[in-house]
mmCIF file of C-alpha atoms in Angstrom:
data_model
loop_
_atom_site.group_PDB
_atom_site.id
_atom_site.type_symbol
_atom_site.label_atom_id
_atom_site.label_comp_id
_atom_site.label_asym_id
_atom_site.label_seq_id
_atom_site.Cartn_x
_atom_site.Cartn_y
_atom_site.Cartn_z
ATOM 1 C CA UNK A 650 37.868 -19.408 194.785
ATOM 2 C CA UNK A 651 34.462 -20.053 192.987
ATOM 3 C CA UNK A 652 31.271 -18.814 194.606
ATOM 4 C CA UNK A 653 28.669 -21.399 195.699
ATOM 5 C CA UNK A 654 25.370 -21.499 194.211
ATOM 6 C CA UNK A 655 22.203 -21.333 196.234
ATOM 7 C CA UNK A 656 21.715 -25.171 195.445
ATOM 8 C CA UNK A 657 25.270 -25.948 196.551
ATOM 9 C CA UNK A 658 24.744 -23.780 199.671
ATOM 10 C CA UNK A 659 21.666 -25.693 200.728
ATOM 11 C CA UNK A 660 23.244 -29.004 199.758
ATOM 12 C CA UNK A 661 26.596 -28.246 201.813
ATOM 13 C CA UNK A 662 24.758 -26.542 204.649
ATOM 14 C CA UNK A 663 25.584 -29.021 207.427
ATOM 15 C CA UNK A 664 29.115 -29.133 206.105
ATOM 16 C CA UNK A 665 29.478 -25.364 205.948
ATOM 17 C CA UNK A 666 28.269 -25.089 209.737
ATOM 18 C CA UNK A 667 31.052 -27.641 210.625
ATOM 19 C CA UNK A 668 34.129 -26.217 208.761
ATOM 20 C CA UNK A 669 33.029 -22.769 207.502
ATOM 21 C CA UNK A 670 32.190 -21.216 204.114
ATOM 22 C CA UNK A 671 35.794 -20.631 202.946
ATOM 23 C CA UNK A 672 36.812 -24.067 203.538
ATOM 24 C CA UNK A 673 33.788 -25.361 201.581
ATOM 25 C CA UNK A 674 34.875 -22.852 198.820
ATOM 26 C CA UNK A 675 38.265 -24.272 198.756
ATOM 27 C CA UNK A 676 36.741 -27.699 198.295
ATOM 28 C CA UNK A 677 34.459 -26.557 195.495
ATOM 29 C CA UNK A 678 37.484 -25.275 193.708
ATOM 30 C CA UNK A 679 39.811 -28.199 193.992
ATOM 31 C CA UNK A 680 40.574 -30.747 191.357
ATOM 32 C CA UNK A 681 41.497 -34.215 192.435
ATOM 33 C CA UNK A 682 43.140 -37.244 190.902
ATOM 34 C CA UNK A 683 42.651 -40.718 192.075
ATOM 35 C CA UNK A 684 44.985 -43.324 190.432
ATOM 36 C CA UNK A 685 43.927 -46.877 190.698
ATOM 37 C CA UNK A 686 40.449 -48.013 191.532
ATOM 38 C CA UNK A 687 40.221 -50.710 194.014
ATOM 39 C CA UNK A 688 38.757 -51.194 197.283
ATOM 40 C CA UNK A 689 40.482 -48.412 199.294
ATOM 41 C CA UNK A 690 40.226 -45.800 196.360
ATOM 42 C CA UNK A 691 36.670 -46.479 195.985
ATOM 43 C CA UNK A 692 36.061 -45.470 199.705
ATOM 44 C CA UNK A 693 38.093 -42.188 199.121
ATOM 45 C CA UNK A 694 36.305 -41.386 195.902
ATOM 46 C CA UNK A 695 32.920 -41.814 197.610
ATOM 47 C CA UNK A 696 33.706 -39.678 200.449
ATOM 48 C CA UNK A 697 35.441 -36.668 198.794
ATOM 49 C CA UNK A 698 32.556 -36.443 196.064
ATOM 50 C CA UNK A 699 29.980 -36.269 198.946
ATOM 51 C CA UNK A 700 32.126 -33.402 200.361
ATOM 52 C CA UNK A 701 31.811 -31.550 197.093
ATOM 53 C CA UNK A 702 35.108 -31.029 195.440
ATOM 54 C CA UNK A 703 35.173 -29.376 191.975
ATOM 55 C CA UNK A 704 36.267 -32.458 190.055
ATOM 56 C CA UNK A 705 37.326 -35.928 190.407
ATOM 57 C CA UNK A 706 39.250 -37.790 187.875
ATOM 58 C CA UNK A 707 39.625 -41.622 188.182
ATOM 59 C CA UNK A 708 42.691 -42.884 186.214
ATOM 60 C CA UNK A 709 42.491 -46.828 185.847
ATOM 61 C CA UNK A 710 43.203 -48.904 182.991
ATOM 62 C CA UNK A 711 41.912 -52.309 184.335
ATOM 63 C CA UNK A 712 38.800 -54.025 183.571
ATOM 64 C CA UNK A 713 36.433 -55.558 186.093
ATOM 65 C CA UNK A 714 37.230 -59.086 187.378
ATOM 66 C CA UNK A 715 35.343 -61.558 189.477
ATOM 67 C CA UNK A 716 37.387 -60.289 192.429
ATOM 68 C CA UNK A 717 36.302 -56.761 191.832
ATOM 69 C CA UNK A 718 32.639 -58.007 191.923
ATOM 70 C CA UNK A 719 33.155 -59.481 195.342
ATOM 71 C CA UNK A 720 34.318 -56.219 197.114
ATOM 72 C CA UNK A 721 33.787 -53.067 195.039
ATOM 73 C CA UNK A 722 30.783 -51.254 195.557
ATOM 74 C CA UNK A 723 31.396 -48.965 192.635
ATOM 75 C CA UNK A 724 31.243 -51.640 189.876
ATOM 76 C CA UNK A 725 28.493 -54.056 188.840
ATOM 77 C CA UNK A 726 29.388 -55.720 185.396
ATOM 78 C CA UNK A 727 32.519 -57.925 184.770
ATOM 79 C CA UNK A 728 34.420 -56.950 181.675
ATOM 80 C CA UNK A 729 34.005 -53.344 181.613
ATOM 81 C CA UNK A 730 36.600 -50.679 182.576
ATOM 82 C CA UNK A 731 36.435 -50.157 186.432
ATOM 83 C CA UNK A 732 36.830 -46.307 185.918
ATOM 84 C CA UNK A 733 33.903 -46.079 183.553
ATOM 85 C CA UNK A 734 31.488 -47.978 185.883
ATOM 86 C CA UNK A 735 32.676 -46.232 188.893
ATOM 87 C CA UNK A 736 32.033 -42.778 187.081
ATOM 88 C CA UNK A 737 28.420 -43.564 186.644
ATOM 89 C CA UNK A 738 27.807 -44.565 190.193
ATOM 90 C CA UNK A 739 29.840 -41.595 191.913
ATOM 91 C CA UNK A 740 28.094 -39.078 189.547
ATOM 92 C CA UNK A 741 24.839 -40.184 191.153
ATOM 93 C CA UNK A 742 26.104 -39.306 194.650
ATOM 94 C CA UNK A 743 26.583 -35.707 193.640
ATOM 95 C CA UNK A 744 25.690 -33.930 190.515
ATOM 96 C CA UNK A 745 27.569 -30.827 191.379
ATOM 97 C CA UNK A 746 30.927 -32.687 191.055
ATOM 98 C CA UNK A 747 32.504 -33.282 187.683
ATOM 99 C CA UNK A 748 33.435 -36.987 187.799
ATOM 100 C CA UNK A 749 35.704 -37.999 184.852
ATOM 101 C CA UNK A 750 37.012 -41.423 183.862
ATOM 102 C CA UNK A 751 40.558 -42.050 182.191
ATOM 103 C CA UNK A 752 41.171 -45.592 181.039
ATOM 104 C CA UNK A 753 44.806 -45.041 180.033
ATOM 105 C CA UNK A 754 47.809 -46.652 182.077
ATOM 106 C CA UNK A 755 49.284 -44.200 184.346
ATOM 107 C CA UNK A 756 52.698 -45.287 183.207
ATOM 108 C CA UNK A 757 51.780 -43.724 179.774
ATOM 109 C CA UNK A 758 50.711 -40.324 180.984
ATOM 110 C CA UNK A 759 53.377 -37.396 180.728
ATOM 111 C CA UNK A 760 53.983 -35.030 183.340
ATOM 112 C CA UNK A 761 52.021 -32.292 181.965
ATOM 113 C CA UNK A 762 48.860 -34.437 182.571
ATOM 114 C CA UNK A 763 49.262 -34.489 186.518
ATOM 115 C CA UNK A 764 50.122 -30.658 186.844
ATOM 116 C CA UNK A 765 46.560 -29.473 186.540
ATOM 117 C CA UNK A 766 45.416 -31.236 189.611
ATOM 118 C CA UNK A 767 45.522 -29.828 193.298
ATOM 119 C CA UNK A 768 45.556 -33.376 194.871
ATOM 120 C CA UNK A 769 46.975 -36.608 193.651
ATOM 121 C CA UNK A 770 46.106 -39.834 195.416
ATOM 122 C CA UNK A 771 47.863 -43.135 194.435
ATOM 123 C CA UNK A 772 46.772 -46.615 195.296
ATOM 124 C CA UNK A 773 47.714 -50.040 193.847
ATOM 125 C CA UNK A 774 51.029 -48.761 192.452
ATOM 126 C CA UNK A 775 54.647 -49.816 192.399
ATOM 127 C CA UNK A 776 57.056 -47.834 194.820
ATOM 128 C CA UNK A 777 58.984 -46.363 191.947
ATOM 129 C CA UNK A 778 56.104 -44.747 190.387
ATOM 130 C CA UNK A 779 54.823 -43.396 193.790
ATOM 131 C CA UNK A 780 58.236 -41.800 194.368
ATOM 132 C CA UNK A 781 58.402 -40.198 190.910
ATOM 133 C CA UNK A 782 54.876 -38.767 191.246
ATOM 134 C CA UNK A 783 55.684 -37.580 194.705
ATOM 135 C CA UNK A 784 58.765 -35.694 193.285
ATOM 136 C CA UNK A 785 56.643 -34.211 190.431
ATOM 137 C CA UNK A 786 54.094 -33.038 193.212
ATOM 138 C CA UNK A 787 56.566 -31.556 195.150
ATOM 139 C CA UNK A 788 58.171 -29.590 192.261
ATOM 140 C CA UNK A 789 54.580 -28.265 191.391
ATOM 141 C CA UNK A 790 53.021 -27.576 194.772
ATOM 142 C CA UNK A 791 50.456 -30.540 194.458
ATOM 143 C CA UNK A 792 49.319 -32.155 197.582
ATOM 144 C CA UNK A 793 50.155 -36.015 197.587
ATOM 145 C CA UNK A 794 48.736 -39.127 199.003
ATOM 146 C CA UNK A 795 49.365 -42.800 198.472
ATOM 147 C CA UNK A 796 48.103 -45.806 200.343
ATOM 148 C CA UNK A 797 46.862 -49.458 200.126
ATOM 149 C CA UNK A 798 45.331 -52.198 201.746
ATOM 150 C CA UNK A 799 46.291 -55.772 201.842
ATOM 151 C CA UNK A 800 43.843 -58.079 203.858
ATOM 152 C CA UNK A 801 43.936 -56.933 207.493
ATOM 153 C CA UNK A 802 46.646 -54.346 206.841
ATOM 154 C CA UNK A 803 46.445 -50.829 205.406
ATOM 155 C CA UNK A 804 48.290 -47.456 205.277
ATOM 156 C CA UNK A 805 48.364 -43.927 203.754
ATOM 157 C CA UNK A 806 51.242 -41.620 203.349
ATOM 158 C CA UNK A 807 50.647 -37.846 203.252
ATOM 159 C CA UNK A 808 53.027 -35.183 201.735
ATOM 160 C CA UNK A 809 51.679 -31.609 201.815
ATOM 161 C CA UNK A 810 55.087 -29.869 201.485
ATOM 162 C CA UNK A 811 54.600 -26.540 203.252
ATOM 163 C CA UNK A 812 51.068 -26.572 204.514
ATOM 164 C CA UNK A 813 49.319 -23.730 206.326
ATOM 165 C CA UNK A 814 46.034 -24.705 208.071
ATOM 166 C CA UNK A 815 43.549 -23.018 210.737
ATOM 167 C CA UNK A 816 42.434 -24.337 214.075
ATOM 168 C CA UNK A 817 39.978 -22.941 216.492
ATOM 169 C CA UNK A 818 40.692 -22.392 220.043
ATOM 170 C CA UNK A 819 38.643 -20.889 223.019
ATOM 171 C CA UNK A 820 39.172 -17.181 223.396
ATOM 172 C CA UNK A 821 40.814 -16.647 226.678
ATOM 173 C CA UNK A 822 40.224 -13.338 228.524
ATOM 174 C CA UNK A 823 42.555 -12.748 231.596
ATOM 175 C CA UNK A 824 41.692 -10.536 234.584
ATOM 176 C CA UNK A 825 45.028 -9.678 236.237
ATOM 177 C CA UNK A 826 44.727 -8.750 239.986
ATOM 178 C CA UNK A 827 47.950 -7.452 241.709
ATOM 179 C CA UNK A 828 48.498 -8.849 245.456
ATOM 180 C CA UNK A 829 51.239 -8.417 247.701
ATOM 181 C CA UNK A 830 54.572 -7.941 246.314
ATOM 182 C CA UNK A 831 55.472 -5.918 243.150
ATOM 183 C CA UNK A 832 56.187 -9.030 240.907
ATOM 184 C CA UNK A 833 53.341 -11.147 242.165
ATOM 185 C CA UNK A 834 50.053 -11.435 240.305
ATOM 186 C CA UNK A 835 46.992 -13.590 240.307
ATOM 187 C CA UNK A 836 45.371 -14.583 236.948
ATOM 188 C CA UNK A 837 41.887 -15.587 236.472
ATOM 189 C CA UNK A 838 41.060 -17.053 233.139
ATOM 190 C CA UNK A 839 37.479 -16.830 232.004
ATOM 191 C CA UNK A 840 36.338 -19.211 229.260
ATOM 192 C CA UNK A 841 32.702 -20.259 228.933
ATOM 193 C CA UNK A 842 33.295 -22.061 225.780
ATOM 194 C CA UNK A 843 31.222 -19.897 223.741
ATOM 195 C CA UNK A 844 33.633 -17.384 222.016
ATOM 196 C CA UNK A 845 36.317 -19.091 219.756
ATOM 197 C CA UNK A 846 39.314 -17.651 217.959
ATOM 198 C CA UNK A 847 40.890 -18.963 214.762
ATOM 199 C CA UNK A 848 44.697 -19.416 214.651
ATOM 200 C CA UNK A 849 46.673 -20.118 211.465
ATOM 201 C CA UNK A 850 49.722 -22.502 211.732
ATOM 202 C CA UNK A 851 52.176 -23.996 209.563
ATOM 203 C CA UNK A 852 53.881 -27.372 209.129
ATOM 204 C CA UNK A 853 56.422 -29.054 206.950
ATOM 205 C CA UNK A 854 56.306 -32.544 205.379
ATOM 206 C CA UNK A 855 58.855 -34.671 203.959
ATOM 207 C CA UNK A 856 59.084 -36.620 200.695
ATOM 208 C CA UNK A 857 58.019 -40.109 200.285
ATOM 209 C CA UNK A 858 61.643 -41.077 199.471
ATOM 210 C CA UNK A 859 62.896 -39.497 202.665
ATOM 211 C CA UNK A 860 60.249 -41.202 204.774
ATOM 212 C CA UNK A 861 61.263 -44.672 203.333
ATOM 213 C CA UNK A 862 64.719 -43.913 204.149
ATOM 214 C CA UNK A 863 63.863 -43.502 208.004
ATOM 215 C CA UNK A 864 66.518 -45.214 210.161
ATOM 216 C CA UNK A 865 64.843 -47.558 212.676
ATOM 217 C CA UNK A 866 68.020 -49.124 214.146
ATOM 218 C CA UNK A 867 68.142 -46.502 216.695
ATOM 219 C CA UNK A 868 64.548 -47.177 218.064
ATOM 220 C CA UNK A 869 64.631 -48.727 221.489
ATOM 221 C CA UNK A 870 62.628 -51.908 222.378
ATOM 222 C CA UNK A 871 60.580 -49.840 224.528
ATOM 223 C CA UNK A 872 59.485 -47.809 221.382
ATOM 224 C CA UNK A 873 58.338 -50.814 219.692
ATOM 225 C CA UNK A 874 56.256 -52.049 222.758
ATOM 226 C CA UNK A 875 54.291 -49.090 222.585
ATOM 227 C CA UNK A 876 54.092 -48.837 218.642
ATOM 228 C CA UNK A 877 53.111 -51.894 216.488
ATOM 229 C CA UNK A 878 55.445 -52.747 213.897
ATOM 230 C CA UNK A 879 52.915 -52.467 211.041
ATOM 231 C CA UNK A 880 55.134 -50.355 209.001
ATOM 232 C CA UNK A 881 57.538 -53.286 208.272
ATOM 233 C CA UNK A 882 54.701 -55.609 207.412
ATOM 234 C CA UNK A 883 53.442 -53.090 204.944
ATOM 235 C CA UNK A 884 56.979 -52.701 203.515
ATOM 236 C CA UNK A 885 57.176 -56.595 203.012
ATOM 237 C CA UNK A 886 53.778 -56.546 200.880
ATOM 238 C CA UNK A 887 54.915 -53.411 198.960
ATOM 239 C CA UNK A 888 58.143 -55.141 198.194
ATOM 240 C CA UNK A 889 56.197 -58.327 196.960
ATOM 241 C CA UNK A 890 54.281 -56.085 194.564
ATOM 242 C CA UNK A 891 57.637 -54.190 193.507
ATOM 243 C CA UNK A 892 59.444 -57.562 192.753
ATOM 244 C CA UNK A 893 56.488 -59.698 191.173
ATOM 245 C CA UNK A 894 54.475 -57.109 189.723
ATOM 246 C CA UNK A 895 51.089 -58.336 191.528
ATOM 247 C CA UNK A 896 49.878 -58.637 195.002
ATOM 248 C CA UNK A 897 49.791 -61.866 196.923
ATOM 249 C CA UNK A 898 47.084 -64.064 195.691
ATOM 250 C CA UNK A 899 45.251 -66.629 197.776
ATOM 251 C CA UNK A 900 44.997 -68.884 194.721
ATOM 252 C CA UNK A 901 48.746 -69.375 195.206
ATOM 253 C CA UNK A 902 48.720 -69.137 198.956
ATOM 254 C CA UNK A 903 51.633 -71.575 199.901
ATOM 255 C CA UNK A 904 53.923 -70.075 197.259
ATOM 256 C CA UNK A 905 53.447 -66.563 197.732
ATOM 257 C CA UNK A 906 53.475 -66.997 201.630
ATOM 258 C CA UNK A 907 56.932 -68.445 201.319
ATOM 259 C CA UNK A 908 58.119 -65.403 198.998
ATOM 260 C CA UNK A 909 56.697 -62.992 201.696
ATOM 261 C CA UNK A 910 58.744 -64.782 204.409
ATOM 262 C CA UNK A 911 61.888 -64.371 202.451
ATOM 263 C CA UNK A 912 61.088 -60.715 201.758
ATOM 264 C CA UNK A 913 60.338 -60.357 205.464
ATOM 265 C CA UNK A 914 64.101 -61.215 206.067
ATOM 266 C CA UNK A 915 65.256 -58.811 203.421
ATOM 267 C CA UNK A 916 63.083 -55.849 204.875
ATOM 268 C CA UNK A 917 64.405 -56.374 208.479
ATOM 269 C CA UNK A 918 67.947 -56.304 207.156
ATOM 270 C CA UNK A 919 67.089 -53.057 205.169
ATOM 271 C CA UNK A 920 65.844 -51.172 208.189
ATOM 272 C CA UNK A 921 68.170 -52.744 210.683
ATOM 273 C CA UNK A 922 65.492 -54.215 213.083
ATOM 274 C CA UNK A 923 65.128 -57.616 214.465
ATOM 275 C CA UNK A 924 63.441 -60.186 212.531
ATOM 276 C CA UNK A 925 61.199 -61.063 215.433
ATOM 277 C CA UNK A 926 59.454 -57.654 214.945
ATOM 278 C CA UNK A 927 57.602 -58.867 211.812
ATOM 279 C CA UNK A 928 55.505 -61.707 213.065
ATOM 280 C CA UNK A 929 55.577 -64.588 210.654
ATOM 281 C CA UNK A 930 51.847 -65.041 211.035
ATOM 282 C CA UNK A 931 51.070 -62.044 208.845
ATOM 283 C CA UNK A 932 51.033 -64.293 205.797
ATOM 284 C CA UNK A 933 47.676 -65.629 206.969
ATOM 285 C CA UNK A 934 45.996 -62.153 206.878
ATOM 286 C CA UNK A 935 47.275 -60.479 203.900
ATOM 287 C CA UNK A 936 45.466 -61.714 200.881
ATOM 288 C CA UNK A 937 42.866 -59.783 198.951
ATOM 289 C CA UNK A 938 41.097 -56.510 200.070
ATOM 290 C CA UNK A 939 38.798 -56.712 203.132
ATOM 291 C CA UNK A 940 35.883 -54.264 202.802
ATOM 292 C CA UNK A 941 35.970 -53.407 206.560
ATOM 293 C CA UNK A 942 39.680 -52.505 206.413
ATOM 294 C CA UNK A 943 38.968 -50.467 203.254
ATOM 295 C CA UNK A 944 36.220 -48.556 204.904
ATOM 296 C CA UNK A 945 38.384 -47.773 207.766
ATOM 297 C CA UNK A 946 41.696 -46.625 206.074
ATOM 298 C CA UNK A 947 39.706 -45.016 203.285
ATOM 299 C CA UNK A 948 37.463 -42.972 205.548
ATOM 300 C CA UNK A 949 40.541 -41.767 207.425
ATOM 301 C CA UNK A 950 42.402 -41.034 204.193
ATOM 302 C CA UNK A 951 39.412 -39.211 202.641
ATOM 303 C CA UNK A 952 39.196 -37.038 205.883
ATOM 304 C CA UNK A 953 42.826 -36.013 205.659
ATOM 305 C CA UNK A 954 42.358 -35.107 201.924
ATOM 306 C CA UNK A 955 39.515 -32.918 202.829
ATOM 307 C CA UNK A 956 41.350 -31.418 205.663
ATOM 308 C CA UNK A 957 44.383 -30.547 203.601
ATOM 309 C CA UNK A 958 42.173 -28.996 200.694
ATOM 310 C CA UNK A 959 40.101 -26.988 203.230
ATOM 311 C CA UNK A 960 43.306 -25.968 205.326
ATOM 312 C CA UNK A 961 41.258 -26.708 208.396
ATOM 313 C CA UNK A 962 42.473 -28.547 211.495
ATOM 314 C CA UNK A 963 45.946 -30.269 212.120
ATOM 315 C CA UNK A 964 46.920 -32.655 209.409
ATOM 316 C CA UNK A 965 48.368 -36.218 210.034
ATOM 317 C CA UNK A 966 52.197 -36.046 209.922
ATOM 318 C CA UNK A 967 52.718 -38.325 207.899
ATOM 319 C CA UNK A 968 51.938 -41.982 207.829
ATOM 320 C CA UNK A 969 48.723 -43.689 209.012
ATOM 321 C CA UNK A 970 49.169 -47.549 209.757
ATOM 322 C CA UNK A 971 46.345 -49.754 210.366
ATOM 323 C CA UNK A 972 46.604 -53.246 211.734
ATOM 324 C CA UNK A 973 43.312 -55.117 211.571
ATOM 325 C CA UNK A 974 44.500 -58.122 213.470
ATOM 326 C CA UNK A 975 45.419 -55.939 216.375
ATOM 327 C CA UNK A 976 42.564 -53.553 215.663
ATOM 328 C CA UNK A 977 44.999 -50.624 216.027
ATOM 329 C CA UNK A 978 45.639 -47.505 213.858
ATOM 330 C CA UNK A 979 48.474 -45.315 214.550
ATOM 331 C CA UNK A 980 49.864 -42.010 212.965
ATOM 332 C CA UNK A 981 53.819 -42.491 212.538
ATOM 333 C CA UNK A 982 56.030 -39.763 211.660
ATOM 334 C CA UNK A 983 58.525 -40.741 209.114
ATOM 335 C CA UNK A 984 61.550 -39.077 207.743
ATOM 336 C CA UNK A 985 63.955 -36.582 208.946
#
């Protein structure tokens, strides 16, 4: 791991106090690739640049549109490449991070391009590409994240493969006092909350393909009363992108809403759940990206990327689902 300069130690002083010097060094040594620059990934890029990674590469081949101007704070001029404009603004946030922009299409990149990164984060991608890159990450020990936002709905998925992390717990001192009877003892635990100890733990993650193959038919009605069925709504929206090569557009609201309702039936049948679990009113809340939803999902996603790199604290396992209509965000464990 690289050593921090005096300037960096001063800049990241508050973070070092929060998660420790070793964690900050891990961040300082990490190279992150973000694929697709939209509202969600803009939030992620901002937060991980401020956290102090070694480098951030933005891979996005699209040019700035009028829609981008409305809800992307990293772009300011219509017609230019989104990645190039974002690079300029992100670099001003932290001069100690090497921010790079790549305007090639991700589909044109060979496998070797991805292997130099420690973390890969995908947004605005079809399922087939996410599954392919997830398998590549698993084969090369690269931490994998993917996510998206549609209107009031958002999610991200995490695959850290075999992940080791550290947590701090109060150090417990035990005084044992024997009382009547040879096998009886009284234990007094003293914990003033001042002395802490670090414990290292491990956890395993499944692949994205495995997670998408999760069987829901065995889940009880009681389960779905406690857990919003946001996963299925997200799958309908992802299926729309996979089939039509674009996201639902408000300009064609009625036509796209009808397509979504057809896909709703397909998704319910695919996962073996009742059609009523996917509220047909979701078509009123899924157009475009809403900045507040991007800020929430992107903030949590960036937090998990930072935790994964720094190997501090318990990671989400393995899918965060956000429903802005209900105002609820849950972590769902998908896969076997």
